[in-house]
PDB file of C-alpha atoms in Angstrom:
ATOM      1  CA  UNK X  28     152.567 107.810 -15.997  1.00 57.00           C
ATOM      2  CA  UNK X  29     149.913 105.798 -13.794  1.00 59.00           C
ATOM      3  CA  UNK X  30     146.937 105.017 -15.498  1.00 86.00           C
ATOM      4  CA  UNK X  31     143.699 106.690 -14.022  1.00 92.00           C
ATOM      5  CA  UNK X  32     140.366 105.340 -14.266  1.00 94.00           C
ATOM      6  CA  UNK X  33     136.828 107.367 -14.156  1.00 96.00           C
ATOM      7  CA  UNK X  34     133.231 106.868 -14.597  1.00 97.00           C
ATOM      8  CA  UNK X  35     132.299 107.320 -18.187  1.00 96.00           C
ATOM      9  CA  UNK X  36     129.505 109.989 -17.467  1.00 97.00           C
ATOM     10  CA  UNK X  37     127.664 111.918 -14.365  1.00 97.00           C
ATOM     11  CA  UNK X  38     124.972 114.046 -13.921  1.00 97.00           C
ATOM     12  CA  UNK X  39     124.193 116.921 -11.636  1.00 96.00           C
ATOM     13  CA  UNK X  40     121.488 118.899 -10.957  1.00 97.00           C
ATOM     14  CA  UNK X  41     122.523 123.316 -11.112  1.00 97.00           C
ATOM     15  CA  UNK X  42     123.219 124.751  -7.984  1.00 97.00           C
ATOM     16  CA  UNK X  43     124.199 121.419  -6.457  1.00 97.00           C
ATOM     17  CA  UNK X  44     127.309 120.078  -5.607  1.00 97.00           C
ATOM     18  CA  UNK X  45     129.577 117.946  -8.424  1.00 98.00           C
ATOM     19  CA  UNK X  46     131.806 115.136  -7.083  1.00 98.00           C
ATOM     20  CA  UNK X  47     133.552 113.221  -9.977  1.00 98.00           C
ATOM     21  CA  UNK X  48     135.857 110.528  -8.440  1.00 97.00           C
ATOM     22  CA  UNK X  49     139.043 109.169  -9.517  1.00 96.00           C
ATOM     23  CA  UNK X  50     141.181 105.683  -9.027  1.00 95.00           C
ATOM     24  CA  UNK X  51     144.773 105.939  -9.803  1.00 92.00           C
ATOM     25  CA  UNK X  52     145.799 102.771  -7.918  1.00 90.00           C
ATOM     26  CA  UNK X  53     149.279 102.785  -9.570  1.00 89.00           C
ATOM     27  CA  UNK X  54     149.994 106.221  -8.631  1.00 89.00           C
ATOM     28  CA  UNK X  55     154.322 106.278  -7.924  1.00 87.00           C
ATOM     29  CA  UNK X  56     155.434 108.314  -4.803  1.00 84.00           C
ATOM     30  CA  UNK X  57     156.792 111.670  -7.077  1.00 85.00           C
ATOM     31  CA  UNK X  58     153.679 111.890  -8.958  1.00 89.00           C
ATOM     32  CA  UNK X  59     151.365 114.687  -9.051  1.00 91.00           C
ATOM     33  CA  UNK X  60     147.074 114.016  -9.637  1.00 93.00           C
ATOM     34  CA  UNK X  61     146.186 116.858 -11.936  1.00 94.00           C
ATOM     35  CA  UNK X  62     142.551 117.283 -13.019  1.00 96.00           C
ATOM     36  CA  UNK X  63     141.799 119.501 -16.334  1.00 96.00           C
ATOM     37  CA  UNK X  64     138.233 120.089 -18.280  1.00 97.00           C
ATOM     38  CA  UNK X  65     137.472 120.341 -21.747  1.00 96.00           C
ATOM     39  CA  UNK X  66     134.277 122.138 -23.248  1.00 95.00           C
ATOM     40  CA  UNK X  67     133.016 120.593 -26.319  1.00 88.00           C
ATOM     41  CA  UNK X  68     135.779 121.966 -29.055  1.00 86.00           C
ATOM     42  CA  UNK X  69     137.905 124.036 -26.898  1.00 92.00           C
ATOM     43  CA  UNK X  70     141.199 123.319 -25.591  1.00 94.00           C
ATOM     44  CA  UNK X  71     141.506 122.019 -21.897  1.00 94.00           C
ATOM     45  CA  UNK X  72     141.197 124.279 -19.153  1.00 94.00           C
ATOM     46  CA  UNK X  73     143.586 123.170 -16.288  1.00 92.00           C
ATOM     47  CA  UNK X  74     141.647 123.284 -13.003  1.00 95.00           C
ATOM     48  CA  UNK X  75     143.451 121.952  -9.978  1.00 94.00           C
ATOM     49  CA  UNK X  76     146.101 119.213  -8.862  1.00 93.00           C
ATOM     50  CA  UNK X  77     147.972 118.241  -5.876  1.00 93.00           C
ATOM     51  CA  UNK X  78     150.249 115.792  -4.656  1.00 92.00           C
ATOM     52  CA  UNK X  79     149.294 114.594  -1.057  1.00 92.00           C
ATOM     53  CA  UNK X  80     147.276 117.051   0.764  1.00 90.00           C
ATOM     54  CA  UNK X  81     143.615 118.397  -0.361  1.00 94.00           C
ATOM     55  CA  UNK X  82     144.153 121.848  -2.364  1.00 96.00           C
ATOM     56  CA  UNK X  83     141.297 124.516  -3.458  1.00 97.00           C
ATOM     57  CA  UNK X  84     140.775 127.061  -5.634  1.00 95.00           C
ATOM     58  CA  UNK X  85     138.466 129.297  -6.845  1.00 94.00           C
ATOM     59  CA  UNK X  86     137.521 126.579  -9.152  1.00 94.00           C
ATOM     60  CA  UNK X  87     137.351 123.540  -7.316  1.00 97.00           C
ATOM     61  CA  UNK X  88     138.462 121.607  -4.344  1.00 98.00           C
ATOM     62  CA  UNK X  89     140.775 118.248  -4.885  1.00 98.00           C
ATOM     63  CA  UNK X  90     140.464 115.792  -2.261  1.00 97.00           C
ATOM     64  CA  UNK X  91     143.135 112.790  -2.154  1.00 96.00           C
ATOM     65  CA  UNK X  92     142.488 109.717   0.057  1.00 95.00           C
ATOM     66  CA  UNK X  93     145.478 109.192   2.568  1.00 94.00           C
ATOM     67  CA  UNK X  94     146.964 106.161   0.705  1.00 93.00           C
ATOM     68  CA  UNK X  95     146.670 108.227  -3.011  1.00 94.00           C
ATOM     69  CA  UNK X  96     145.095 105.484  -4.172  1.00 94.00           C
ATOM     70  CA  UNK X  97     142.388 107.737  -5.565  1.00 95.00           C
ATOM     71  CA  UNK X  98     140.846 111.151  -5.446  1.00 96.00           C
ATOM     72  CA  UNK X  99     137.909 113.327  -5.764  1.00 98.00           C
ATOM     73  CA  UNK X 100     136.808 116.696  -7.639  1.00 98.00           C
ATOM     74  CA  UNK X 101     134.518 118.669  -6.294  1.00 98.00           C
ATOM     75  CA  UNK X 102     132.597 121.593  -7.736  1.00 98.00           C
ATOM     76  CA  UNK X 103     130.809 123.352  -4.876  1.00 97.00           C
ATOM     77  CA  UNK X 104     127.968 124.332  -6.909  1.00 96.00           C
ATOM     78  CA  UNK X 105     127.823 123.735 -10.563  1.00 97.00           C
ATOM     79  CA  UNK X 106     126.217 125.546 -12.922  1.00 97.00           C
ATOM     80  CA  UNK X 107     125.588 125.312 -16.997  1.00 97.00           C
ATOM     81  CA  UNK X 108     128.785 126.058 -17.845  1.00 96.00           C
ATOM     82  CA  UNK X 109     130.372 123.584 -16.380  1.00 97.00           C
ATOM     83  CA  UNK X 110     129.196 120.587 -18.573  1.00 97.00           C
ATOM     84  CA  UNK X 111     132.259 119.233 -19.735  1.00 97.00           C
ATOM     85  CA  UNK X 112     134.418 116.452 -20.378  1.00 97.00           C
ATOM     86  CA  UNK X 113     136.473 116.206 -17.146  1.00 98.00           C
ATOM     87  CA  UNK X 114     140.076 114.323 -17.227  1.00 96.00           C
ATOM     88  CA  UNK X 115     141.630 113.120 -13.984  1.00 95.00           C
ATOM     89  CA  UNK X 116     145.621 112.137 -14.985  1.00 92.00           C
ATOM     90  CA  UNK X 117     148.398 111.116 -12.842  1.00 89.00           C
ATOM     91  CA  UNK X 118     152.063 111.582 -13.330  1.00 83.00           C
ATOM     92  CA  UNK X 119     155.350 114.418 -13.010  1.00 78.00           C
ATOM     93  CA  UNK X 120     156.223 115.601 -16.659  1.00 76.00           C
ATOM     94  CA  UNK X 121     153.467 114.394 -19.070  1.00 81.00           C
ATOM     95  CA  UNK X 122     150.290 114.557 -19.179  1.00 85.00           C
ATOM     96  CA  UNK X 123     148.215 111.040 -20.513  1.00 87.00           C
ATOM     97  CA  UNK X 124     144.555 111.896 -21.485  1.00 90.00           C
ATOM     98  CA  UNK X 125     142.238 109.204 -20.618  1.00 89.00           C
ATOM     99  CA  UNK X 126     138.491 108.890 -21.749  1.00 91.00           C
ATOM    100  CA  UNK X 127     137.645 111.376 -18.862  1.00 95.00           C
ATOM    101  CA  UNK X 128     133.955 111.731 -17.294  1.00 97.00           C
ATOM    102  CA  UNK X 129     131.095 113.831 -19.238  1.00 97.00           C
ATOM    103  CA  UNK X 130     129.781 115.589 -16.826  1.00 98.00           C
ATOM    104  CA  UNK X 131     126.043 116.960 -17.298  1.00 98.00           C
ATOM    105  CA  UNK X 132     124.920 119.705 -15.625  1.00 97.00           C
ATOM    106  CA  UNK X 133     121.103 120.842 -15.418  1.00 97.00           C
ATOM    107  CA  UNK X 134     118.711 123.255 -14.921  1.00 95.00           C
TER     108      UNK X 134
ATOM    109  CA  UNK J  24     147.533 134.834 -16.149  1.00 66.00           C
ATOM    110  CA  UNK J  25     149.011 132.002 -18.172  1.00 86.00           C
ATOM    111  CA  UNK J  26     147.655 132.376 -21.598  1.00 92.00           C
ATOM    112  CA  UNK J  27     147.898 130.454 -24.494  1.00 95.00           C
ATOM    113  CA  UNK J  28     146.749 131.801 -28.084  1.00 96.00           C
ATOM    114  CA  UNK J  29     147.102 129.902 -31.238  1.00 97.00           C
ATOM    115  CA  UNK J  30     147.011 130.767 -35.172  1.00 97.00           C
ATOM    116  CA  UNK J  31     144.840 130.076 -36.940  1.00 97.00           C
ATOM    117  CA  UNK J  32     141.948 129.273 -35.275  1.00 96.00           C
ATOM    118  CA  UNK J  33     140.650 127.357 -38.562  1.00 96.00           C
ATOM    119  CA  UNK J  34     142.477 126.275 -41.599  1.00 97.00           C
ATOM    120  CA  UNK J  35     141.115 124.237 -44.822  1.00 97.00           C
ATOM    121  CA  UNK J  36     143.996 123.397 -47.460  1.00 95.00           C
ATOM    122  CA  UNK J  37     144.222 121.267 -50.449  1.00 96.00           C
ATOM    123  CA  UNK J  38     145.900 117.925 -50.412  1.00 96.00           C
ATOM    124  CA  UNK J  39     149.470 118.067 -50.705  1.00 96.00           C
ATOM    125  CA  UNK J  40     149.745 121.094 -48.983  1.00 96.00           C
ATOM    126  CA  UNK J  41     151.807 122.390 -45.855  1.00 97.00           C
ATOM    127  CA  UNK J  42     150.150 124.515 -43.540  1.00 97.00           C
ATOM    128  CA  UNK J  43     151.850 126.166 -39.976  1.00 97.00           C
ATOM    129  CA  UNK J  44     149.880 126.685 -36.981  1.00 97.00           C
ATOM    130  CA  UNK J  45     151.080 128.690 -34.351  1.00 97.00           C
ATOM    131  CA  UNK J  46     151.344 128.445 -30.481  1.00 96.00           C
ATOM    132  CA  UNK J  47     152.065 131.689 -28.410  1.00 95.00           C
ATOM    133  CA  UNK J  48     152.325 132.055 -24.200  1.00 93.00           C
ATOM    134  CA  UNK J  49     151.040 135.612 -24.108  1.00 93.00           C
ATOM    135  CA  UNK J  50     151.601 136.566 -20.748  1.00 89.00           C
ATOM    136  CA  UNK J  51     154.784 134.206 -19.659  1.00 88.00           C
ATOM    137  CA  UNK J  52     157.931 131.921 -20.693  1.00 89.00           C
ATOM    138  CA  UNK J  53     157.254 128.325 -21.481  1.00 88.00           C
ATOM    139  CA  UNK J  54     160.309 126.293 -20.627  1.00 85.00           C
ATOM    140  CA  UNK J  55     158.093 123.569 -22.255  1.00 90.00           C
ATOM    141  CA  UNK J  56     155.464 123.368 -25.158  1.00 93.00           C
ATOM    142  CA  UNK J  57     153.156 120.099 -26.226  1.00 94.00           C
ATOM    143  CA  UNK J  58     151.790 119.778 -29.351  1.00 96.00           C
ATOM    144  CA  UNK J  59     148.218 117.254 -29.333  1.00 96.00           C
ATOM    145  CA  UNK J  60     145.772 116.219 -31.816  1.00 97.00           C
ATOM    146  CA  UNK J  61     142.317 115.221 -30.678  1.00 95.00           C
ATOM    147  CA  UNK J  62     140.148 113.526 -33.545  1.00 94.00           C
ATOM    148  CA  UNK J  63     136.330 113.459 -33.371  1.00 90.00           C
ATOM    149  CA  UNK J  64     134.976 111.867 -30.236  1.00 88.00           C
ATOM    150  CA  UNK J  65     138.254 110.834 -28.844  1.00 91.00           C
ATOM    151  CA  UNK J  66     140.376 112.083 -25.856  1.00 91.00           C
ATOM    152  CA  UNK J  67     143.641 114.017 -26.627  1.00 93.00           C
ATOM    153  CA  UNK J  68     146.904 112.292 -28.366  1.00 94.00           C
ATOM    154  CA  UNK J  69     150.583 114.082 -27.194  1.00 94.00           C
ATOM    155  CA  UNK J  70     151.869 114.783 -30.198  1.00 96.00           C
ATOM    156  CA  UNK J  71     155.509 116.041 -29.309  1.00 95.00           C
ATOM    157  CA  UNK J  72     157.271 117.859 -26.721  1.00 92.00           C
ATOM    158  CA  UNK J  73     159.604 120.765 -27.520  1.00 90.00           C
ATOM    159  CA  UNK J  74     161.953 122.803 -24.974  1.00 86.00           C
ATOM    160  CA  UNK J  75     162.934 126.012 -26.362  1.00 81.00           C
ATOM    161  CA  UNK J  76     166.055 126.008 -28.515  1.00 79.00           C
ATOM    162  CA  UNK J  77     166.628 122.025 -28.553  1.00 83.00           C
ATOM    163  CA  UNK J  78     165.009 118.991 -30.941  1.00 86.00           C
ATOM    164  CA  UNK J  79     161.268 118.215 -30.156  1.00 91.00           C
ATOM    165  CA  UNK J  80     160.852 114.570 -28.916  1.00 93.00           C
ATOM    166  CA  UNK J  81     157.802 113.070 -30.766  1.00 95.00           C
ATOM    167  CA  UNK J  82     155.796 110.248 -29.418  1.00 94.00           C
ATOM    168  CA  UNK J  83     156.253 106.979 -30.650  1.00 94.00           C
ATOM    169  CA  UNK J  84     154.282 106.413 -33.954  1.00 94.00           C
ATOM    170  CA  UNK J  85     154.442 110.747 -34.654  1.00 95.00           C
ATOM    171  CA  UNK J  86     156.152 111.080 -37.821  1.00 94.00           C
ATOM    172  CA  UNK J  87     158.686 113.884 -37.061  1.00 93.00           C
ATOM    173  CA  UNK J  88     159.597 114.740 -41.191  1.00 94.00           C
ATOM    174  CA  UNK J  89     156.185 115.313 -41.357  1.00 96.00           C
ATOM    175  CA  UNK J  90     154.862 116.714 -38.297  1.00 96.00           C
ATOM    176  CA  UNK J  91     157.296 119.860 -37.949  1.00 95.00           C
ATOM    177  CA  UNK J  92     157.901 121.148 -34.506  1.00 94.00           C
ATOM    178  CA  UNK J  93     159.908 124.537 -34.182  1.00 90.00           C
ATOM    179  CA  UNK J  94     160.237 126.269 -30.466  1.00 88.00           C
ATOM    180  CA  UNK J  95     162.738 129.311 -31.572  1.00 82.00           C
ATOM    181  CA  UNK J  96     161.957 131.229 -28.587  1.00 88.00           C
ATOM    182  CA  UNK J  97     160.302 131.108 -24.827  1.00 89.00           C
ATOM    183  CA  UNK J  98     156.987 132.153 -26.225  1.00 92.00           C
ATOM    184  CA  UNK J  99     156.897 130.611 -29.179  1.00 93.00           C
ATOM    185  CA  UNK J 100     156.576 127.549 -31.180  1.00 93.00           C
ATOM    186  CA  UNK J 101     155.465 126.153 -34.461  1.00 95.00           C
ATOM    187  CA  UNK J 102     153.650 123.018 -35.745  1.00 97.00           C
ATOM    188  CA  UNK J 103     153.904 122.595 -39.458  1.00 97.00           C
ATOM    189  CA  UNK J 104     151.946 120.207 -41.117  1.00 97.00           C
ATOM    190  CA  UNK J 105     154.098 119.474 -44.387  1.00 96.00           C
ATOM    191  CA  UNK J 106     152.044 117.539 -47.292  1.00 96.00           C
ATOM    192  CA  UNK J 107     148.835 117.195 -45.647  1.00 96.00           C
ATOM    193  CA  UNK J 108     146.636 114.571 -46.657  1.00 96.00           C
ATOM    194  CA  UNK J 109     142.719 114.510 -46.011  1.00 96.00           C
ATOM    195  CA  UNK J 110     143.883 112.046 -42.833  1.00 95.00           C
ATOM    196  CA  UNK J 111     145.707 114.495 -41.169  1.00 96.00           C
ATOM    197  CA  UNK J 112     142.116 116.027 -40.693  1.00 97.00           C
ATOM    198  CA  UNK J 113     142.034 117.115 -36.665  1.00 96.00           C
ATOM    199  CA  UNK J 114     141.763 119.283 -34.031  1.00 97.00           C
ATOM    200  CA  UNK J 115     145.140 120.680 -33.291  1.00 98.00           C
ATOM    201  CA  UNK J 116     145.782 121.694 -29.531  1.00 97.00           C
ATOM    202  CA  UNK J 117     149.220 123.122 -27.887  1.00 97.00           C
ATOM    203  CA  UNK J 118     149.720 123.739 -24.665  1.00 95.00           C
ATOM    204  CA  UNK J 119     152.510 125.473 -22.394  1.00 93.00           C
ATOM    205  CA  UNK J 120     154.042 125.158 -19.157  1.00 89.00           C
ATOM    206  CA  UNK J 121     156.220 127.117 -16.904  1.00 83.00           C
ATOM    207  CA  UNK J 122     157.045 125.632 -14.249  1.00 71.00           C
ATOM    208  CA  UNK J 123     159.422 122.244 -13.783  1.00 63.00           C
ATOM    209  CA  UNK J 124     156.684 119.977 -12.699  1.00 62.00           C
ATOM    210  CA  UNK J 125     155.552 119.810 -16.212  1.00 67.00           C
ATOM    211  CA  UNK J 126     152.273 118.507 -15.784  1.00 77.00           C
ATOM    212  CA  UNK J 127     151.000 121.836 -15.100  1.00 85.00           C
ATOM    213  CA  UNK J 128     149.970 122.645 -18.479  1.00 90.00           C
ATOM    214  CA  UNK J 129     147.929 126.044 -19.860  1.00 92.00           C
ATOM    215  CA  UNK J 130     146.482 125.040 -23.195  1.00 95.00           C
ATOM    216  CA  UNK J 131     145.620 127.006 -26.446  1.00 96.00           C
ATOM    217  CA  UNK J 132     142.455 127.074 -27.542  1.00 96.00           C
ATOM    218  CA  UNK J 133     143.266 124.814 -30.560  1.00 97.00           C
ATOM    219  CA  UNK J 134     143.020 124.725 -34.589  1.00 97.00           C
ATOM    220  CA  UNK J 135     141.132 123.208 -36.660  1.00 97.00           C
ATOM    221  CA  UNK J 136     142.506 121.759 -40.048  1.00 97.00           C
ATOM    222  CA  UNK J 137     140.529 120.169 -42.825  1.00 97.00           C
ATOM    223  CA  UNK J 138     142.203 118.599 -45.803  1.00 97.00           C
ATOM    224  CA  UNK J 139     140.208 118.350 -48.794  1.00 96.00           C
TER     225      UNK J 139
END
């Protein structure tokens, strides 16, 4: 699986848009960008991936540059409950959890 | 949809124990369960993955006499810690998938086992 790097932490103010980037420079042709979350002692909550084309859902929106060289989540408007450890992973049949980015979200 | 539950929620057990925690897609068949352990302040380790009715395949360094994987049916599979030891002290977290691109994963909400 291609490793994925991410900024160690980000803050956002409630209400506001969140927009945690991703690099996964090594990224092979067949593999998928998957991005999951994980609330402080809960398992991780799988929230959106793609291959080449942008995706939404009712959670987020996934946007992957052209070359797949990297990617962005967005959260449209965050709120509280979406403080959380957020893990960006490349690859087909595993999954390789990184460090991931603590996101902050307040009031 | 896509539910994961898993028993017990909590477990504390004397040294030299063996204690079973259970992994259960509640509302679909997993063709595919992972087994992960996540100690304090780090990301999550893949333990093992199990298709129903075959041998798990453990990750390099997972001691599989120890670490017992069972996945006797589509919904259904089984972690058994087998003479636990205050080191095997963790947050225990399986997860589920249905579909062949395995990365799509639906996780439990994990256990938590203490060794005294």
């Amino acid at each position: 699986d291609a490793k994925t790097t991410q900024p160690t932490s980000m803050d956002c103010a409630e209400g506001r848009a969140a927009n945690l980037p991703c690099n996964h420079s090594t990224i092979s042709g067949n593999e998928y960008v998957y991005w999951y979350r994980q609330i402080h002692s809960q398992g991780p909550q799988y929230i959106i991936h793609g291959l080449k084309n942008n995706e939404t859902n009712e959670m987020a929106s996934l946007i992957i540059t052209e070359d797949r060289k990297s990617s962005t989540l967005i959260l449209p408007h965050a709120t509280l409950r979406d403080t959380a450890v957020y893990y960006c992973m490349s690859g087909y049949s595993t999954l390789t959890f990184g460090k991931g980015t603590m996101l902050l979200v307040s009031p | 949809g896509a539910v994961v539950s898993q028993h017990p929620s909590w477990v504390i057990c004397k040294s030299g124990t063996s204690v079973k925690i259970e992994c259960r897609s509640l509302d679909f068949q997993a063709t595919t369960m992972f087994w992960y352990r996540q100690f304090p302040k780090q990301s999550l380790m893949l333990m093992a993955t199990s298709n129903e009715g075959s041998k798990a395949t453990y990750e390099q360094g997972v001691e599989k006499d120890k670490f017992l994987i069972n996945h006797a049916s589509l919904t259904l599979s089984t972690l058994t810690v087998t003479s636990a030891h205050p080191e095997d002290s963790s947050f225990y977290i399986c997860s589920a998938s249905f579909r062949t691109q395995r990365g799509e994963q639906f996780f439990g909400p994990g256990t938590r086992l203490t060794v005294l």
